[in-house]
Coordinates of C-alpha atoms in Angstrom, one line a residue:
Chain A
M28 CA -70.6 -18.3 113.0
S29 CA -72.5 -16.6 110.2
E30 CA -69.1 -15.4 108.8
D31 CA -67.8 -19.0 108.8
K32 CA -70.8 -20.0 106.8
N33 CA -70.3 -17.2 104.4
D34 CA -66.7 -18.1 103.9
S35 CA -67.5 -21.7 103.2
F36 CA -70.2 -20.6 100.8
L37 CA -67.7 -18.3 98.9
S38 CA -65.1 -21.1 98.6
R39 CA -67.8 -23.6 97.5
L40 CA -69.0 -21.0 94.9
K41 CA -65.5 -20.5 93.6
A42 CA -64.9 -24.2 93.4
A43 CA -68.2 -24.7 91.5
E44 CA -67.4 -21.9 89.1
R45 CA -64.0 -23.4 88.4
R46 CA -65.5 -26.8 87.9
S47 CA -68.1 -25.6 85.4
G48 CA -65.5 -23.5 83.6
L49 CA -67.3 -20.3 84.3
K50 CA -64.3 -18.5 85.8
T51 CA -60.7 -19.3 85.0
E52 CA -57.6 -17.3 85.5
D53 CA -57.5 -16.4 81.8
D54 CA -61.0 -15.2 82.0
T55 CA -60.5 -12.7 84.8
K56 CA -57.4 -11.4 83.0
E57 CA -59.2 -10.9 79.8
S58 CA -62.1 -9.0 81.4
A59 CA -59.6 -6.7 83.1
D60 CA -58.0 -6.0 79.7
D61 CA -61.5 -5.4 78.3
K62 CA -62.2 -2.9 81.0
D63 CA -58.9 -1.1 80.3
G64 CA -59.8 -0.8 76.7
Q65 CA -63.2 0.5 77.5
S66 CA -61.9 3.1 79.9
L67 CA -59.2 4.2 77.4
A68 CA -61.8 4.8 74.7
T69 CA -64.0 6.7 77.1
L70 CA -60.9 8.7 78.2
A71 CA -60.0 9.6 74.7
L72 CA -63.5 10.7 73.9
R73 CA -63.6 12.8 77.1
A74 CA -60.2 14.4 76.3
G75 CA -61.6 15.4 72.9
T76 CA -64.7 17.1 74.3
E77 CA -62.7 18.9 77.0
M78 CA -60.4 20.3 74.4
I79 CA -63.1 21.4 72.0
S80 CA -65.3 22.9 74.7
A81 CA -62.6 25.2 76.1
L82 CA -61.9 26.4 72.6
I83 CA -65.6 27.0 72.0
V84 CA -65.8 29.1 75.2
G85 CA -62.7 31.0 74.2
V86 CA -63.9 31.7 70.7
C87 CA -67.4 32.7 72.0
I88 CA -66.0 35.2 74.5
G89 CA -63.5 36.6 72.0
W90 CA -66.2 37.0 69.3
G91 CA -68.6 38.6 71.8
L92 CA -66.0 41.1 73.0
D93 CA -65.1 42.0 69.4
K94 CA -68.8 42.6 68.6
W95 CA -69.3 44.7 71.7
L96 CA -66.2 46.8 71.5
H97 CA -66.2 47.0 67.6
T98 CA -62.6 45.7 67.5
R99 CA -62.2 43.4 64.5
A100 CA -60.8 40.1 65.5
I101 CA -58.1 41.1 68.1
F102 CA -60.0 39.6 71.1
L103 CA -61.1 36.7 69.0
I104 CA -57.4 35.9 68.3
I105 CA -56.4 36.3 72.0
F106 CA -59.2 34.3 73.4
A107 CA -59.0 31.5 70.8
L108 CA -55.4 31.1 71.9
L109 CA -56.3 31.2 75.6
G110 CA -59.1 28.8 74.9
G111 CA -56.7 26.4 73.3
G112 CA -54.5 26.7 76.3
A113 CA -57.4 26.1 78.7
G114 CA -58.3 23.0 76.6
V115 CA -54.8 21.6 77.1
L116 CA -55.0 22.4 80.8
N117 CA -58.4 20.5 80.9
V118 CA -56.8 17.4 79.2
W119 CA -53.8 17.6 81.6
R120 CA -56.2 17.6 84.6
L121 CA -57.9 14.6 83.1
V122 CA -54.8 12.5 82.5
K123 CA -52.3 13.7 85.2
P124 CA -51.2 11.0 87.6
P125 CA -52.8 11.2 91.0
P126 CA -50.8 13.1 93.6
V127 CA -48.4 10.9 95.5
Chain B
M21 CA -87.1 8.7 56.5
A22 CA -84.6 7.6 53.9
G23 CA -86.1 8.9 50.7
G24 CA -84.8 7.0 47.7
S25 CA -81.1 7.0 47.5
S26 CA -80.4 9.8 49.9
I27 CA -80.0 9.2 53.6
D28 CA -81.6 11.8 55.9
V29 CA -79.9 11.1 59.2
L30 CA -80.8 14.3 61.0
G31 CA -84.6 14.2 60.3
Q32 CA -85.1 12.1 63.4
F33 CA -84.1 15.0 65.6
E34 CA -86.6 17.5 64.2
L35 CA -89.2 18.9 66.5
H36 CA -92.8 18.8 65.5
S37 CA -95.7 20.1 67.5
V38 CA -98.0 17.5 68.9
F39 CA -101.6 17.3 70.1
G40 CA -103.0 19.2 67.1
G41 CA -104.1 22.8 67.3
L42 CA -103.5 23.2 71.0
G43 CA -100.0 21.9 70.6
D44 CA -99.4 24.2 67.7
A45 CA -100.5 27.2 69.7
L46 CA -98.2 26.3 72.6
H47 CA -95.3 25.1 70.4
F48 CA -95.6 21.9 72.4
S49 CA -93.2 19.4 70.7
Q50 CA -92.2 15.8 71.3
S51 CA -89.3 16.8 73.5
P52 CA -91.4 18.0 76.5
V53 CA -93.8 15.1 76.0
Y54 CA -90.9 12.6 76.5
M55 CA -89.5 14.6 79.4
M56 CA -92.8 14.3 81.2
L57 CA -92.9 10.6 80.3
A58 CA -89.4 10.2 81.7
V59 CA -90.4 12.0 85.0
V60 CA -93.6 9.9 85.3
L61 CA -91.8 6.7 84.6
V62 CA -89.1 7.4 87.2
L63 CA -91.7 8.5 89.8
A64 CA -93.9 5.5 89.1
F65 CA -90.9 3.2 89.4
L66 CA -90.0 4.5 92.8
Y67 CA -93.6 4.8 94.1
F68 CA -94.7 1.4 93.1
G69 CA -91.4 -0.1 93.9
M70 CA -91.4 1.2 97.4
R71 CA -95.1 0.9 98.1
P72 CA -94.8 -2.6 99.7
A73 CA -92.1 -1.2 102.1
A74 CA -91.3 -4.8 103.0
V75 CA -88.4 -5.7 105.3
V76 CA -87.4 -8.4 102.8
P77 CA -87.8 -6.6 99.5
G78 CA -89.4 -8.2 96.4
R79 CA -87.7 -7.9 93.0
F80 CA -89.3 -4.5 92.2
Q81 CA -88.5 -3.1 95.6
A82 CA -85.0 -4.4 95.5
A83 CA -84.4 -2.7 92.2
A84 CA -85.6 0.6 93.6
E85 CA -83.5 0.2 96.7
V86 CA -80.4 -0.6 94.6
C87 CA -80.9 2.5 92.5
Y88 CA -81.3 4.6 95.6
E89 CA -78.3 3.2 97.4
F90 CA -76.1 3.3 94.3
I91 CA -76.6 7.1 93.8
R92 CA -76.5 7.8 97.5
N93 CA -73.2 6.0 97.9
M94 CA -71.8 7.7 94.9
A95 CA -72.8 11.1 96.2
I96 CA -71.4 10.6 99.7
D97 CA -68.2 8.8 98.6
T98 CA -67.4 11.5 96.1
I99 CA -68.6 14.7 97.8
G100 CA -68.1 13.7 101.4
P101 CA -70.6 13.9 104.3
E102 CA -72.1 17.1 102.7
G103 CA -73.0 14.9 99.8
A104 CA -76.2 13.7 101.6
S105 CA -77.7 17.2 101.0
F106 CA -77.0 17.1 97.3
F107 CA -78.2 13.5 96.9
P108 CA -81.8 14.3 95.8
F109 CA -80.5 16.6 93.0
I110 CA -78.0 14.1 91.7
F111 CA -80.5 11.3 91.9
T112 CA -83.0 13.3 89.9
L113 CA -80.4 14.3 87.3
F114 CA -79.1 10.7 86.9
F115 CA -82.5 9.1 86.4
F116 CA -83.9 11.9 84.2
I117 CA -81.0 11.5 81.8
L118 CA -81.0 7.7 82.0
A119 CA -84.8 7.6 81.3
G120 CA -84.3 10.1 78.4
N121 CA -81.5 8.0 76.9
Y122 CA -83.4 4.8 77.2
L123 CA -86.8 6.2 76.0
G124 CA -85.0 7.3 72.9
L125 CA -84.0 3.7 72.1
L126 CA -87.6 2.6 71.7
P127 CA -88.8 2.6 68.1
F128 CA -90.8 5.7 67.0
S129 CA -89.8 7.6 70.1
Y130 CA -87.7 10.7 70.5
T131 CA -84.5 11.3 72.5
F132 CA -84.7 14.6 74.3
T133 CA -81.0 14.3 75.4
S134 CA -80.0 14.5 71.8
H135 CA -80.6 18.3 71.8
I136 CA -77.9 20.6 73.0
A137 CA -80.5 23.0 74.3
V138 CA -81.7 20.4 76.8
T139 CA -78.2 19.1 77.8
F140 CA -76.8 22.6 78.0
A141 CA -79.7 23.7 80.3
L142 CA -79.0 20.7 82.6
A143 CA -75.3 21.5 82.6
M144 CA -75.9 25.2 83.3
M145 CA -78.1 24.2 86.2
V146 CA -75.2 22.2 87.6
F147 CA -72.8 25.0 86.9
V148 CA -74.9 27.7 88.6
L149 CA -75.4 25.4 91.6
T150 CA -71.7 24.8 92.0
V151 CA -70.9 28.5 91.7
V152 CA -73.5 29.4 94.3
V153 CA -72.4 26.6 96.7
S154 CA -68.7 27.7 96.2
L155 CA -69.5 31.3 97.0
K156 CA -71.6 30.3 100.0
V157 CA -69.0 27.9 101.4
Q158 CA -65.7 29.6 100.5
G159 CA -66.8 33.2 100.1
I160 CA -64.2 35.4 98.5
R161 CA -61.6 32.7 98.7
F162 CA -63.3 31.0 95.9
F163 CA -61.6 33.4 93.5
A164 CA -58.2 32.4 94.8
H165 CA -58.6 29.1 92.9
F166 CA -58.1 31.0 89.6
M167 CA -54.4 31.6 90.5
P168 CA -52.5 28.3 90.7
A169 CA -50.5 28.1 94.0
G170 CA -46.8 28.6 93.6
A171 CA -46.8 30.2 90.2
S172 CA -44.8 33.3 89.6
L173 CA -46.7 36.6 89.6
A174 CA -45.3 37.5 86.2
L175 CA -47.3 34.7 84.6
A176 CA -50.6 35.7 86.3
P177 CA -51.9 37.7 83.3
L178 CA -51.7 34.5 81.3
L179 CA -52.6 31.9 83.9
I180 CA -55.7 33.6 85.3
P181 CA -57.6 33.9 82.0
I182 CA -56.7 30.3 81.1
E183 CA -57.9 29.1 84.5
I184 CA -61.1 31.1 84.1
L185 CA -61.7 29.7 80.6
S186 CA -61.0 26.2 81.9
F187 CA -63.6 26.8 84.6
L188 CA -66.2 28.2 82.2
S189 CA -65.7 25.3 79.8
R190 CA -67.1 22.8 82.3
P191 CA -70.8 23.2 81.4
V192 CA -69.9 23.2 77.7
S193 CA -68.0 19.9 77.9
L194 CA -70.6 18.4 80.2
S195 CA -73.4 19.2 77.7
I196 CA -71.5 18.4 74.5
R197 CA -70.4 15.0 75.8
L198 CA -74.0 13.8 76.5
F199 CA -75.5 15.4 73.3
A200 CA -72.7 14.2 71.0
N201 CA -72.9 10.6 72.3
M202 CA -76.7 10.5 71.8
V203 CA -76.6 12.1 68.3
A204 CA -73.8 9.8 67.2
G205 CA -75.6 6.7 68.3
H206 CA -78.9 7.6 66.7
V207 CA -77.2 8.7 63.4
M208 CA -75.5 5.3 63.2
F209 CA -78.8 3.6 63.8
E210 CA -80.3 5.6 60.9
I211 CA -77.5 5.0 58.5
F212 CA -77.4 1.2 58.9
A213 CA -81.2 1.1 58.8
S214 CA -81.2 3.1 55.6
F215 CA -78.7 0.6 54.1
V216 CA -81.2 -2.2 54.7
I217 CA -83.9 -0.3 52.8
M218 CA -81.5 0.6 49.9
L219 CA -80.3 -3.0 49.7
A220 CA -83.9 -4.2 49.5
G221 CA -84.1 -2.5 46.1
F222 CA -81.5 -4.9 44.6
G223 CA -83.6 -8.1 44.7
V224 CA -82.4 -11.4 46.2
V225 CA -78.7 -10.4 46.4
G226 CA -79.7 -7.3 48.3
D227 CA -81.8 -9.2 50.7
V228 CA -78.9 -11.5 51.5
F229 CA -76.5 -8.6 52.0
A230 CA -79.0 -6.7 54.1
I231 CA -78.4 -9.2 56.9
G232 CA -75.1 -7.4 57.6
P233 CA -76.5 -3.9 58.5
I234 CA -79.3 -5.5 60.5
A235 CA -76.8 -7.5 62.5
I236 CA -74.8 -4.3 63.1
N237 CA -77.9 -2.5 64.2
V238 CA -78.7 -5.2 66.7
A239 CA -75.1 -4.9 68.1
L240 CA -75.6 -1.1 68.2
V241 CA -78.7 -1.4 70.4
A242 CA -76.5 -3.2 72.9
L243 CA -73.8 -0.6 72.6
E244 CA -76.4 2.2 73.0
L245 CA -77.8 0.6 76.2
L246 CA -74.3 0.8 77.6
V247 CA -73.7 4.3 76.3
G248 CA -77.0 5.5 77.8
V249 CA -76.2 4.4 81.3
L250 CA -72.6 5.4 81.0
Q251 CA -73.4 9.0 79.9
A252 CA -75.9 9.4 82.7
Y253 CA -73.3 8.1 85.1
V254 CA -70.6 10.4 83.8
F255 CA -72.9 13.4 84.0
A256 CA -73.8 12.5 87.6
I257 CA -70.3 11.7 88.7
L258 CA -68.9 14.9 87.2
T259 CA -71.6 16.9 89.0
C260 CA -70.4 15.2 92.2
I261 CA -66.8 16.1 91.5
Y262 CA -67.7 19.7 90.8
L263 CA -69.7 19.8 94.0
R264 CA -66.9 18.3 96.0
E265 CA -64.6 21.1 94.9
A266 CA -67.3 23.6 95.8
V267 CA -67.8 22.3 99.4
A268 CA -64.0 21.8 100.0
H269 CA -62.7 24.4 102.4

């Protein structure tokens, strides 16, 4: 019985919203687009940080190894490249389609 | 802060010792003051919100309950049944960061989440926790994750370092994201506020044009309210995702 009541309330609410022009079909579509744009900007920002942070870690490790082993720049070069690769991997994990 | 024609956007992030001589001696700056304030505010919110413990909650209690259930559902939905044991940690993390972000929006206040030292410490805490939980749950098999399944052995010398670096970059990206968002927001506030002061030097024309930057700053406050909660949420949900990987068998 309470479910019935709830249903009738929801339908009445929907009708009232449509009457007062609060919620139209266009409105819902627009808000969905808005949400998409928001998440796209957030995604782009996240992808940037993921890429940079892997590179930072790679450069830090390479620089530290060079300093420790007194080899000039060989580990920095290797780990900067690996860090860049790890950055791309991070971004791929972020944007890859969900497993089917 | 904007002295003459130059804009000093980073001055707002400087630390000064507070409380006179005692603060000087202890190197006690605004940052820990606002951290304590954030902790006290969150605790007071929960304590006074839940004190009535009414079956039908009032507004204040309903707000506290919504916050509790929101994080609890997030933790359990993301991590799984084990999430209940990490819920207090995630709740603390989320509301500490949220309170820090929002306290920073008050005039004359200070944003402790705008310092990489703070955000990196929080991220390292999460990182160490995930490593400890992984080692405890998965044992030695944890290290097998660094070799992608199905890859040829010849590529292992390349793939394993990349996987390790990708894993190590997690706390860095977690901390940089929060810190960069907070710094960017507050720098923008400062820049547009400085424009207003500069335009004020141009007489009546400047006064009219100064409406522009003021309007932008008002819009920025709304944006920063969104960013503040979004970044706290992202930090919490990523912690949940990392913990889910840690407890997965």
